[in-house]
CSV table of C-alpha atoms and ligand atoms in Angstrom, one decimal:
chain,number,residue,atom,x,y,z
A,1,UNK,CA,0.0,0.0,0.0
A,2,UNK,CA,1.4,3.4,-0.9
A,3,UNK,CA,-0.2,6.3,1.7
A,4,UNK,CA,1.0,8.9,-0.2
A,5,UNK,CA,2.8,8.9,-3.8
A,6,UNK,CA,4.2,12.4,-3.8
A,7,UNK,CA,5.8,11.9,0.0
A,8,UNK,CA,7.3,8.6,-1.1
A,9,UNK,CA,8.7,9.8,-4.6
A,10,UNK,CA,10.2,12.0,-2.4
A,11,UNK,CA,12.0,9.6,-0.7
A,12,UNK,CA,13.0,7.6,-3.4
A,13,UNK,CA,14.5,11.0,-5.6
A,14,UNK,CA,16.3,11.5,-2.8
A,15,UNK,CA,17.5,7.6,-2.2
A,16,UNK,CA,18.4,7.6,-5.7
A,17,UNK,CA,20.4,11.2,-5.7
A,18,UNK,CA,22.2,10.0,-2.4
A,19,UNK,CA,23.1,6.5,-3.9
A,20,UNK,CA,24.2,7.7,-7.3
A,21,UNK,CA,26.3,10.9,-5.5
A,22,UNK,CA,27.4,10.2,-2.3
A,23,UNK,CA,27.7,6.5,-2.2
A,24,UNK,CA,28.2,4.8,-6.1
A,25,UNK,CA,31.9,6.9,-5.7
A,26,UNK,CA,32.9,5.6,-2.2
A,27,UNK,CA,32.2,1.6,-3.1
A,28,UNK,CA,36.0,0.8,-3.8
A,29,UNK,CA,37.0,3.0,-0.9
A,30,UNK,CA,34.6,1.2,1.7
A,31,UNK,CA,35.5,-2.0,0.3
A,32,UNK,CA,39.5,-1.2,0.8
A,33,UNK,CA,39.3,0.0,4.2
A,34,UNK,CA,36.6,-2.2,5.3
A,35,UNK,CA,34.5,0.8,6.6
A,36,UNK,CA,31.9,3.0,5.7
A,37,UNK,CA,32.9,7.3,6.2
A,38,UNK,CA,31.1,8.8,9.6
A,39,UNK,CA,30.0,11.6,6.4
A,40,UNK,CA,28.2,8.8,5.0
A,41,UNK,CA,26.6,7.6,8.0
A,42,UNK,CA,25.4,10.9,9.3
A,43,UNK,CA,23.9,11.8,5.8
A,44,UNK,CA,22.0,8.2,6.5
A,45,UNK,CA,20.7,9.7,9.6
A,46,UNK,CA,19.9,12.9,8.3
A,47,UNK,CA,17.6,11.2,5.4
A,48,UNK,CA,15.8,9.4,8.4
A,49,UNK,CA,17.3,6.0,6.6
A,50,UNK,CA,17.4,4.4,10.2
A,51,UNK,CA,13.8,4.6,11.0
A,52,UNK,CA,11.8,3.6,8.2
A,53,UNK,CA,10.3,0.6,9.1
A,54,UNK,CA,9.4,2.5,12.9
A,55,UNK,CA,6.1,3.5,13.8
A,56,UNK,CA,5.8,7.2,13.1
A,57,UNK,CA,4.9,7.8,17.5
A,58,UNK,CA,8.0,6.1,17.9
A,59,UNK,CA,9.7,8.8,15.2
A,60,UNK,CA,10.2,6.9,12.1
A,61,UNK,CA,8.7,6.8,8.7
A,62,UNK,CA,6.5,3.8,9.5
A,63,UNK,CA,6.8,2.9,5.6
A,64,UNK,CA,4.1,0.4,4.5
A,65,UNK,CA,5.9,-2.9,3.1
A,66,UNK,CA,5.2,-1.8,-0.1
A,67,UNK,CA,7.2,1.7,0.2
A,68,UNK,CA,10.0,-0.2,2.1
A,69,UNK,CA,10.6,-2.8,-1.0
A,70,UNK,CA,10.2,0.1,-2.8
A,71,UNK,CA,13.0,1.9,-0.8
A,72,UNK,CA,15.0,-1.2,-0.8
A,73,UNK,CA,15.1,-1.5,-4.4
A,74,UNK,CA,16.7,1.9,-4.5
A,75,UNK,CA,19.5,1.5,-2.0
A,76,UNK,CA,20.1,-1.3,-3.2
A,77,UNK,CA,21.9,-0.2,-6.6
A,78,UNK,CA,25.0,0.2,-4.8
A,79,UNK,CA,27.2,-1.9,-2.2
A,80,UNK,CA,24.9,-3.9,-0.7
A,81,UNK,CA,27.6,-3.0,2.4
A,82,UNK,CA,25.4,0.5,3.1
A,83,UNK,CA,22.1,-0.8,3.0
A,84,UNK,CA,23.2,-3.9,5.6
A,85,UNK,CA,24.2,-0.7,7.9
A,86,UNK,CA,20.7,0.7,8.1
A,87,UNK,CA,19.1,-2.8,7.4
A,88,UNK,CA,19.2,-4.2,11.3
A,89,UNK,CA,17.6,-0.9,12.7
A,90,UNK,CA,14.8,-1.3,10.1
A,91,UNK,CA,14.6,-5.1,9.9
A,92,UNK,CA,15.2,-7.6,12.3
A,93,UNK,CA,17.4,-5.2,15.1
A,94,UNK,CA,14.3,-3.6,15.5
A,95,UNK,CA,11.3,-5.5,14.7
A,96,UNK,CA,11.2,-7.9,17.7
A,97,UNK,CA,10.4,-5.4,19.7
A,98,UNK,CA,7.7,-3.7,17.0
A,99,UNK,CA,6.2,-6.7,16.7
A,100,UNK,CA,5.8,-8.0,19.9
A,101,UNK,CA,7.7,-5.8,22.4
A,102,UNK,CA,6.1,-3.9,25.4
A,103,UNK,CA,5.2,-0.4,25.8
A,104,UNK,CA,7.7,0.5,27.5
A,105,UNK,CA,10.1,-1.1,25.6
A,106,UNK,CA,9.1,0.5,22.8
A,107,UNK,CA,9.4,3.5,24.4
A,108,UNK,CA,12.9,2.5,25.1
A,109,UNK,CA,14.8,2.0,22.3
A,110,UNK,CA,12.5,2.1,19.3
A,111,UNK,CA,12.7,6.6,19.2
A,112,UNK,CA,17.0,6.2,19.6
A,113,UNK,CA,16.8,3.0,17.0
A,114,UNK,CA,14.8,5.3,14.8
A,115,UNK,CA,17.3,8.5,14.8
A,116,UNK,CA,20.0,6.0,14.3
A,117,UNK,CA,21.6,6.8,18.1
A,118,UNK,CA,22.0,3.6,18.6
A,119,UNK,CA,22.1,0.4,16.2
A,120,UNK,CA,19.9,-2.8,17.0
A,121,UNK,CA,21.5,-6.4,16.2
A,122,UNK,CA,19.5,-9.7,15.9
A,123,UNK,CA,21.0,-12.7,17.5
A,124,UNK,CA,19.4,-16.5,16.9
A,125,UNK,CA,22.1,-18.3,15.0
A,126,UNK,CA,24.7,-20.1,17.0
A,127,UNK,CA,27.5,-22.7,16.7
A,128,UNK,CA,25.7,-25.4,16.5
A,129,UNK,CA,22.1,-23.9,15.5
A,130,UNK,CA,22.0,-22.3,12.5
A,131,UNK,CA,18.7,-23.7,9.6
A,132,UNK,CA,17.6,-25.5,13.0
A,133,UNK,CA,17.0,-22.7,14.5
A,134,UNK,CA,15.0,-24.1,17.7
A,135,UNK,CA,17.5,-26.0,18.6
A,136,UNK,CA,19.5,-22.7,19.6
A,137,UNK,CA,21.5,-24.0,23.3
A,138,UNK,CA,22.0,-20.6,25.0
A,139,UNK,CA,20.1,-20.3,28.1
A,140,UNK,CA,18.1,-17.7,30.2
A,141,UNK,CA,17.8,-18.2,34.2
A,142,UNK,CA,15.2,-16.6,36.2
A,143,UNK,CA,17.3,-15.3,39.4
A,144,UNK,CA,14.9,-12.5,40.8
A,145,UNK,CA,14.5,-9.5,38.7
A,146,UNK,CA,17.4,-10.5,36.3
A,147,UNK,CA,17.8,-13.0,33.6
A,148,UNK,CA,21.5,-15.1,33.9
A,149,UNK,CA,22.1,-15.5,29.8
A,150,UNK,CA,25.0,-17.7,29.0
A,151,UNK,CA,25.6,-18.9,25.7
A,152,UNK,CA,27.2,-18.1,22.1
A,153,UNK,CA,25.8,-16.1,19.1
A,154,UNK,CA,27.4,-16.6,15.8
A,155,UNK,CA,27.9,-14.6,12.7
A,156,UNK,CA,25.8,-11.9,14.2
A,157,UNK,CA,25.7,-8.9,11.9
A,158,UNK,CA,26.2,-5.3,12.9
A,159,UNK,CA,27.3,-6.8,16.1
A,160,UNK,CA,30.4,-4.8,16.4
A,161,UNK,CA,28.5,-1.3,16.0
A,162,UNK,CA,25.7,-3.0,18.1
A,163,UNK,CA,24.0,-0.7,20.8
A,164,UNK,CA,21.2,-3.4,21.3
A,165,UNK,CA,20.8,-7.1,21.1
A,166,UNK,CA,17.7,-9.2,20.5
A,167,UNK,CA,19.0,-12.4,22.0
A,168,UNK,CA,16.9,-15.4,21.4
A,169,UNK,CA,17.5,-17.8,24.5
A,170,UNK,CA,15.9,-20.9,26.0
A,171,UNK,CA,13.9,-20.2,29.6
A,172,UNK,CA,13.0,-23.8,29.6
A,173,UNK,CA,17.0,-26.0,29.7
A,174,UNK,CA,15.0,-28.8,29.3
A,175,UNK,CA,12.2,-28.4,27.3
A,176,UNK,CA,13.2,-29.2,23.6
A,177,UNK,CA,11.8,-27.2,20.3
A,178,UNK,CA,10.7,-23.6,20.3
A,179,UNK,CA,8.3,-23.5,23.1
A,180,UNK,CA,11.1,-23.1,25.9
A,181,UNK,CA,12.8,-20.1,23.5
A,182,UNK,CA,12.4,-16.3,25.0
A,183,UNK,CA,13.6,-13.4,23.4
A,184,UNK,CA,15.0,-10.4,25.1
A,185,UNK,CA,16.6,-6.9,24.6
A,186,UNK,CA,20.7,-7.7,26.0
A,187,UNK,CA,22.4,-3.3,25.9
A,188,UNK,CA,25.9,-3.7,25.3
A,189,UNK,CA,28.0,-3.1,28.0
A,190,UNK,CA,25.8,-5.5,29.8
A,191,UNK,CA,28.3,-7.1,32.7
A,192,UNK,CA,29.1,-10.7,30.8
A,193,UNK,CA,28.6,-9.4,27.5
A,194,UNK,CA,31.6,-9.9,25.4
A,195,UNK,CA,32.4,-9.9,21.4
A,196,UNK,CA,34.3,-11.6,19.5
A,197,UNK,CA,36.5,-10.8,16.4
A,198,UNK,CA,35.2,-9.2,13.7
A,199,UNK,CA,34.7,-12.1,11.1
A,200,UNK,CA,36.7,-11.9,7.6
A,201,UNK,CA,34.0,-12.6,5.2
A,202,UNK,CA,34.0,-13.4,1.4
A,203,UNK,CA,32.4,-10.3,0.3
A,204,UNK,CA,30.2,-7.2,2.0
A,205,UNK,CA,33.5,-5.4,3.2
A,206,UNK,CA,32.3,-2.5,5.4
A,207,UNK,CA,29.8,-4.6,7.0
A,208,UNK,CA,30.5,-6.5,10.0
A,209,UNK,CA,29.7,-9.8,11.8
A,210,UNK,CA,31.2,-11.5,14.7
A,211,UNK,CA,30.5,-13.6,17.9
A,212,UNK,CA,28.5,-12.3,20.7
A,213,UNK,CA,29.1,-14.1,24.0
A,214,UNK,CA,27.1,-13.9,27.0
A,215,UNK,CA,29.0,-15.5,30.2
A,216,UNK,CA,26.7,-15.2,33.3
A,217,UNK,CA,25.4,-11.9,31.5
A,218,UNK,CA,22.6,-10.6,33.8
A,219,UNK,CA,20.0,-8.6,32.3
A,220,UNK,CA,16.3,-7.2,33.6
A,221,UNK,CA,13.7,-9.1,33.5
A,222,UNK,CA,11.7,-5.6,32.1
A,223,UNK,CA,14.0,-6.4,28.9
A,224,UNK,CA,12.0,-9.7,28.2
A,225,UNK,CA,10.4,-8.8,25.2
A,226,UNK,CA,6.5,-8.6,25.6
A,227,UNK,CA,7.0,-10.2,28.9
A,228,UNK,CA,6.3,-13.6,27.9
A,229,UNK,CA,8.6,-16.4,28.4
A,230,UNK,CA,8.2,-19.4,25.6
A,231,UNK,CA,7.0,-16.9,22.4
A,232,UNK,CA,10.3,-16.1,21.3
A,233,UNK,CA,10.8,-18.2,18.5
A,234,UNK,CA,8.0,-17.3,17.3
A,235,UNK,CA,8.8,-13.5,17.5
A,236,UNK,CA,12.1,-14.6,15.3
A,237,UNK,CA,9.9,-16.2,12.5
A,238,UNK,CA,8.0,-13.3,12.5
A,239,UNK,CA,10.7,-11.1,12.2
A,240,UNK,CA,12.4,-13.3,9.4
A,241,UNK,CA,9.1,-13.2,7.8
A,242,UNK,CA,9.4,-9.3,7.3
A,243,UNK,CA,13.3,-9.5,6.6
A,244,UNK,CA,13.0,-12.0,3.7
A,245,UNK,CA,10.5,-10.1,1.7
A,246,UNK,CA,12.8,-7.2,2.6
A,247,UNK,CA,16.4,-9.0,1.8
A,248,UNK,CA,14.4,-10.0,-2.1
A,249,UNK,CA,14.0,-6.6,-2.9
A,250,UNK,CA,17.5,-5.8,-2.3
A,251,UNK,CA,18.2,-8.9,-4.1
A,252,UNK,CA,16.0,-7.5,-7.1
A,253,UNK,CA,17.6,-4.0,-6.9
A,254,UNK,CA,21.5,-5.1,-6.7
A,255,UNK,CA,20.3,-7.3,-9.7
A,256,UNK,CA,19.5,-4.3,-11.5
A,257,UNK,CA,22.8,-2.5,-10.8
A,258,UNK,CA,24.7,-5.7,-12.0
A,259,UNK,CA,22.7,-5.8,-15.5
A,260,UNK,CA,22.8,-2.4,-15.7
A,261,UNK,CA,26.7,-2.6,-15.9
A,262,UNK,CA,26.5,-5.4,-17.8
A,263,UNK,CA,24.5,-3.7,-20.4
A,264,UNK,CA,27.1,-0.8,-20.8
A,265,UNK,CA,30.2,-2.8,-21.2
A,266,UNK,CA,28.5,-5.2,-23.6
A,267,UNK,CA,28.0,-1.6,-25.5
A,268,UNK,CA,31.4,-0.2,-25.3
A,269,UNK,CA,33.1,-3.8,-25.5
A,270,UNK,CA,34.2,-4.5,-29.3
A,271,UNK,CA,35.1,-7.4,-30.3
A,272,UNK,CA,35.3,-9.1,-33.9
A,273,UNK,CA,34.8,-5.2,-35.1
A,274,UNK,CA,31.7,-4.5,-33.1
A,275,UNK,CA,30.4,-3.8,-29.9
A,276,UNK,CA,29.7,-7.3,-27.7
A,277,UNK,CA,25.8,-5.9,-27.7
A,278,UNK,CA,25.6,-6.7,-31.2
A,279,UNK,CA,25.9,-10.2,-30.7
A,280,UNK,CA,23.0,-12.7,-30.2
A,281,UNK,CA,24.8,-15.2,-27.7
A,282,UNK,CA,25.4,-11.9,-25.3
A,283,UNK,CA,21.7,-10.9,-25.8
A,284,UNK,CA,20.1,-13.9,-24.3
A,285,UNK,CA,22.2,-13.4,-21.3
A,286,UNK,CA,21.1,-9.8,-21.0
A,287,UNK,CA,17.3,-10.8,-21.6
A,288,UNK,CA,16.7,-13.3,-19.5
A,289,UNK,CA,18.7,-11.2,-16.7
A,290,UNK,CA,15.9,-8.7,-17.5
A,291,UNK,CA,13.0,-11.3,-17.7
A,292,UNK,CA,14.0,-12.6,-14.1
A,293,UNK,CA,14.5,-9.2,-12.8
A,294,UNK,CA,11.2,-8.5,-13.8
A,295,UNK,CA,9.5,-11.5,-12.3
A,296,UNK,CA,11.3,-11.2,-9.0
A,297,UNK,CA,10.3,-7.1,-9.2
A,298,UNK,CA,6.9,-8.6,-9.3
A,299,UNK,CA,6.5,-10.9,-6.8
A,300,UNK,CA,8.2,-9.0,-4.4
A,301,UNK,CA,5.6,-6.0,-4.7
A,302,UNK,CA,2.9,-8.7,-4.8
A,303,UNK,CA,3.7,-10.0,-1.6
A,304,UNK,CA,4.3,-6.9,0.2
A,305,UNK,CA,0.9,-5.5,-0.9
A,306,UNK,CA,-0.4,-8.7,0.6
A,307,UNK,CA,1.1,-7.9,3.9
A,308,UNK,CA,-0.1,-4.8,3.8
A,309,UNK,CA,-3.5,-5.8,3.8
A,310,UNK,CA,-3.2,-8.2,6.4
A,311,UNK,CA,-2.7,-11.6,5.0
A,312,UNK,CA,-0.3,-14.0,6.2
A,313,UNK,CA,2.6,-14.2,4.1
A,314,UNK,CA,4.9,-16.3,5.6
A,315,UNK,CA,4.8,-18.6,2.0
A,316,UNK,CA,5.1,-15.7,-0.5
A,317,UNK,CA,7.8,-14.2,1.3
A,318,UNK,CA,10.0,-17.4,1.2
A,319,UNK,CA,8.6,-17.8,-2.4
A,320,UNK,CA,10.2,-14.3,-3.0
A,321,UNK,CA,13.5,-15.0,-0.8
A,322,UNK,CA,13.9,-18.1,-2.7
A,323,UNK,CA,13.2,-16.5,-6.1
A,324,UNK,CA,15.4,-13.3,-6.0
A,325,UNK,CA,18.0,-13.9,-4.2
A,326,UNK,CA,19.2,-17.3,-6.5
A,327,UNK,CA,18.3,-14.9,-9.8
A,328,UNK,CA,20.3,-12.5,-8.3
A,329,UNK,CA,23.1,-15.5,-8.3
A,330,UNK,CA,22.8,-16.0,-12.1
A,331,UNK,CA,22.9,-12.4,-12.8
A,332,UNK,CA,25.7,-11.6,-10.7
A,333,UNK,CA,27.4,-14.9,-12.6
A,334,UNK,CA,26.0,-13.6,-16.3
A,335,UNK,CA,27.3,-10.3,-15.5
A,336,UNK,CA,30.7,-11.6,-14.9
A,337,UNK,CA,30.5,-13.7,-18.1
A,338,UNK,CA,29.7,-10.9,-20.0
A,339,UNK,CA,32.6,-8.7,-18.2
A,340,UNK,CA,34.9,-11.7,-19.8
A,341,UNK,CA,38.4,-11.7,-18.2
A,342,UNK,CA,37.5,-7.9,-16.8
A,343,UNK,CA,34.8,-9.6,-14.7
A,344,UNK,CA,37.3,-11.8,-13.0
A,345,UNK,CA,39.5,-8.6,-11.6
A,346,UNK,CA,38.9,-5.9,-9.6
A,347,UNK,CA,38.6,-3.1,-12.0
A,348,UNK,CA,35.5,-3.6,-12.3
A,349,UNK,CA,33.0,-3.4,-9.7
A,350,UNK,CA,31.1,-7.2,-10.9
A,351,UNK,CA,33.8,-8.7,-9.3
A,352,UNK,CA,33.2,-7.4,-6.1
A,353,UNK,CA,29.3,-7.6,-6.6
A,354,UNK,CA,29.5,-11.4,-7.2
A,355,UNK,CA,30.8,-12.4,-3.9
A,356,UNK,CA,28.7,-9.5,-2.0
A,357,UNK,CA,25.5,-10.9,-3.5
A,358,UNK,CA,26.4,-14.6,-2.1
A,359,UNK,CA,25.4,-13.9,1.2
A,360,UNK,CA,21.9,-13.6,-0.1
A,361,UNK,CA,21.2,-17.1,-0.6
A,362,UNK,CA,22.3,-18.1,3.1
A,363,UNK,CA,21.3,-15.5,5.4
A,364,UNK,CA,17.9,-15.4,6.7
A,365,UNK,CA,16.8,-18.6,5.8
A,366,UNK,CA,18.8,-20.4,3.4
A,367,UNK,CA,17.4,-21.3,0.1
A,368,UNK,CA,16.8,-24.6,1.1
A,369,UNK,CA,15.1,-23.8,4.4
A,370,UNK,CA,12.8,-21.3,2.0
A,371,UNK,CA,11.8,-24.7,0.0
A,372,UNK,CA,10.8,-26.4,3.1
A,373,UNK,CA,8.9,-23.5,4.3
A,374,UNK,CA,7.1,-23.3,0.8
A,375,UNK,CA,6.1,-26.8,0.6
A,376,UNK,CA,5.6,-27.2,4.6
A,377,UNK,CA,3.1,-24.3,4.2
A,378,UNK,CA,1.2,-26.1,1.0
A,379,UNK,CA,1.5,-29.6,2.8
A,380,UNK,CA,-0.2,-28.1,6.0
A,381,UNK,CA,-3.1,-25.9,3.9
A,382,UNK,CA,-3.6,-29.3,2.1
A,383,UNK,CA,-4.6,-31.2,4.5
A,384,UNK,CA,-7.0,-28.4,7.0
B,401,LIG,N1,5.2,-16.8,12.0
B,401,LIG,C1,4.7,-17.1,13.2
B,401,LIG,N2,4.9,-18.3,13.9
B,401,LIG,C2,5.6,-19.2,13.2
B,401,LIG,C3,6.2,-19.0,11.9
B,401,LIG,C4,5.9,-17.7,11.3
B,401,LIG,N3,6.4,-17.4,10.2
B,401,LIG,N4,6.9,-20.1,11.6
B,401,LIG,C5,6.7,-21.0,12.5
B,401,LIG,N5,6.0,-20.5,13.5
B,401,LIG,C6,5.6,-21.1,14.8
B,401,LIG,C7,4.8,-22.4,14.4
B,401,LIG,O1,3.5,-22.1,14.2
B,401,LIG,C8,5.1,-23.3,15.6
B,401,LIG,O2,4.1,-22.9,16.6
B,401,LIG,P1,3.4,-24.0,17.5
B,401,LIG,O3,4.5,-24.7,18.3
B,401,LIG,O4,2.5,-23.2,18.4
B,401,LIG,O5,2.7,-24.9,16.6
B,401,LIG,C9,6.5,-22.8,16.1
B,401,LIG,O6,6.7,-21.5,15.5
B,401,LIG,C10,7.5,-23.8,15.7
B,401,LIG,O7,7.5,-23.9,14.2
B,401,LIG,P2,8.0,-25.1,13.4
B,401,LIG,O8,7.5,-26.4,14.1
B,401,LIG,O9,7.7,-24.9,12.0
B,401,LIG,O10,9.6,-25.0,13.7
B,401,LIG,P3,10.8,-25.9,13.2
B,401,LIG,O11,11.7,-26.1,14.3
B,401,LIG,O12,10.4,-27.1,12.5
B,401,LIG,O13,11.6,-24.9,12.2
B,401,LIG,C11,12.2,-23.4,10.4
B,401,LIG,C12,11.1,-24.0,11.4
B,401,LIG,C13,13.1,-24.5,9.8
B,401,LIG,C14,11.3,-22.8,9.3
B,401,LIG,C15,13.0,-22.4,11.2
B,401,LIG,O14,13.9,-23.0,12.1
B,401,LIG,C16,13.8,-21.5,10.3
B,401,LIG,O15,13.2,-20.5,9.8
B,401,LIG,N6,15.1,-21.7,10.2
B,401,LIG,C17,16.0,-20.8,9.5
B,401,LIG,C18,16.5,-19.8,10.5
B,401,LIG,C19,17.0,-18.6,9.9
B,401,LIG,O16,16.4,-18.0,9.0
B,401,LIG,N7,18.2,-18.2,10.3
B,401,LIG,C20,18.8,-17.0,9.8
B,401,LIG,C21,19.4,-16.3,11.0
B,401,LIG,S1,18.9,-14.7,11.1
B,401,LIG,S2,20.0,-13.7,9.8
């Protein structure tokens, strides 16, 4: 649902200007130095990038689904390194406590999440629980109006900046599943709070992951999110719901960028006395990187008009995670095979696209855990 189309183009107009001006010229820099210019992140602020997805009471934009995949496939013609900045506070840093958080902690942290004062981080994967989620192994102990966490959270991005954790911990040691898993709001600096190194990934270079460990880490039981022991698993699939739909769209937009590039190369590019364009074998790679763009643009709009209307759309949003982010995978490879040898070095920005966009098909729900939630979902609806 769009509220209002002149408000939002708006937005977007100034999206695109700050993505073609401001950050298009800094990717090779924030890729060498593995960090993104305080400039940069201030201008974020200042375009209230932080707080889109907030409720407007709380101080952010409180963007419909539909404006927010509409956002993301703006931002998303750049590093994808700059949009994973601003995508916790917006996504799933935040939306625990939207969702299903209290009053008061809304009151909290959502109005400092949404002026970007502090950042939010999202931490369910572990060790040994990563697809199988519910079988996540750090614990939460009741020991009067504190909550003992102990336990380690892997690959946790935006950790390093993090202000604010949504931990997802078991209240229940011995209860198996999801049912014994609580969620709760863990401030750094919390006394048995500790972080590990920052983790050298394959790609994304200015955005950071790393271990958070909590050793005897004490923390209110007023940071219990909505209060309720035994729902927070739920409150993660929820979340992930949100952030899949969100993480196609920027699947669908860096998709664009990489075609995009493609396109002008194959243009300027002559070989056998004409530009690579010309030639037939080259334009089925461009068209059906186009096609597929198109059909992931599609779905992903679809769905979040669907959500915005109320429906349950825990199956089209894996159906669009599952879509967009592998046809971002054969565009980012197409792209590179178009690029020829100058896809393969770093003069061109493909190269660096093609292992940033990789990431897509693991985090939040691998592919394969979208499939399973696709035909889980049909399975189930089949037999009611
Ligand atoms: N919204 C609300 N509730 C949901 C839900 C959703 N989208 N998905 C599941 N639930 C509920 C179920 O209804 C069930 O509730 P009941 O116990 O009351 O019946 C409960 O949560 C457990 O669900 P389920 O039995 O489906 O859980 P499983 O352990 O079988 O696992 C998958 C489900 C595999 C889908 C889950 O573990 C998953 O999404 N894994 C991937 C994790 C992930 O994305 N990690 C990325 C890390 S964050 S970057």
């Amino acid at each position: 649902m769009i509220r209002d189309q002149e408000t939002l183009n708006m937005l977007l107009d100034s999206v695109a200007r700050f993505v073609r001006e401001q950050l298009i010229p800094i990717e090779d820099e924030v890729a060498e130095t593995d960090r993104i210019p305080e400039r940069i992140i201030g201008a974020m602020r200042e375009l209230g990038l932080f707080g889109l997805s907030i409720p407007e009471q709380y101080g952010g934009l409180n963007l419909t689904m539909e404006e927010e995949v509409l956002f993301a496939f703006e931002i998303s013609k750049t590093s994808p390194a700059f949009r994973s900045l601003i995508g916790t506070n917006n996504g799933i840093g935040s939306q625990g406590i939207v969702i299903d958080g209290t009053e008061a902690q809304k009151q909290k942290y959502l109005p400092r999440l949404a002026a970007g004062e502090i950042i939010g981080s999202f931490a369910l994967t572990e060790p040994g629980a990563g697809s199988d989620a519910a079988s996540l192994r750090a614990t939460a102990v009741r020991d009067g109006d504190d909550y003992i966490l102990n336990g380690t959270k892997r690959f946790i991005t935006n950790a390093p900046e993090a202000d604010i954790f949504t931990v997802m911990a078991r209240t229940d040691p011995n209860a198996k599943g999801g049912s014994a898993i609580s969620a709760f709001v863990v401030e750094k600096g919390s006394p048995g709070l500790s972080l590990g190194k920052i983790d050298k990934k394959m790609g994304q270079r200015g955005a950071h992951t790393c271990d958070v460990v909590f050793d005897d880490c004490r923390v209110p039981a007023a940071n219990l999110i909505g209060g309720r022991e035994g729902v927070g698993f739920k409150t993660a699939m929820k979340v992930l719901d949100k952030g899949r739909l969100h993480i196609a769209a920027v699947s669908t937009g860096v998709a664009e960028r990489m075609l995009d590039d493609a396109l002008r190369y194959a243009m300027e590019r002559k070989q056998f006395g004409q530009p690579i364009a010309d030639f037939q074998l080259i334009q089925a790679m461009l068209a059906d990187s186009k096609a597929e763009i198109y059909a992931a643009r599609s779905m992903v709009v679809d769905a979040a008009r669907r959500r915005d209307a109320g429906e349950d759309v825990s199956t089209e949003a894996s159906c669009c995670k599952l879509f967009a982010t592998e046809m971002c995978g054969r565009v980012a490879d197409r792209a590179v095979q178009i690029h020829g040898g100058a896809g393969y070095v770093s003069d061109y920005s493909i190269e660096r696209f093609y292992r940033d966009v990789r990431l897509f098909r693991i985090y939040e729900g691998t592919t394969q855990i979208q499939q399973l939630v696709i035909a889980r979902n049909m399975i189930r609806a089949a037999r009611a």
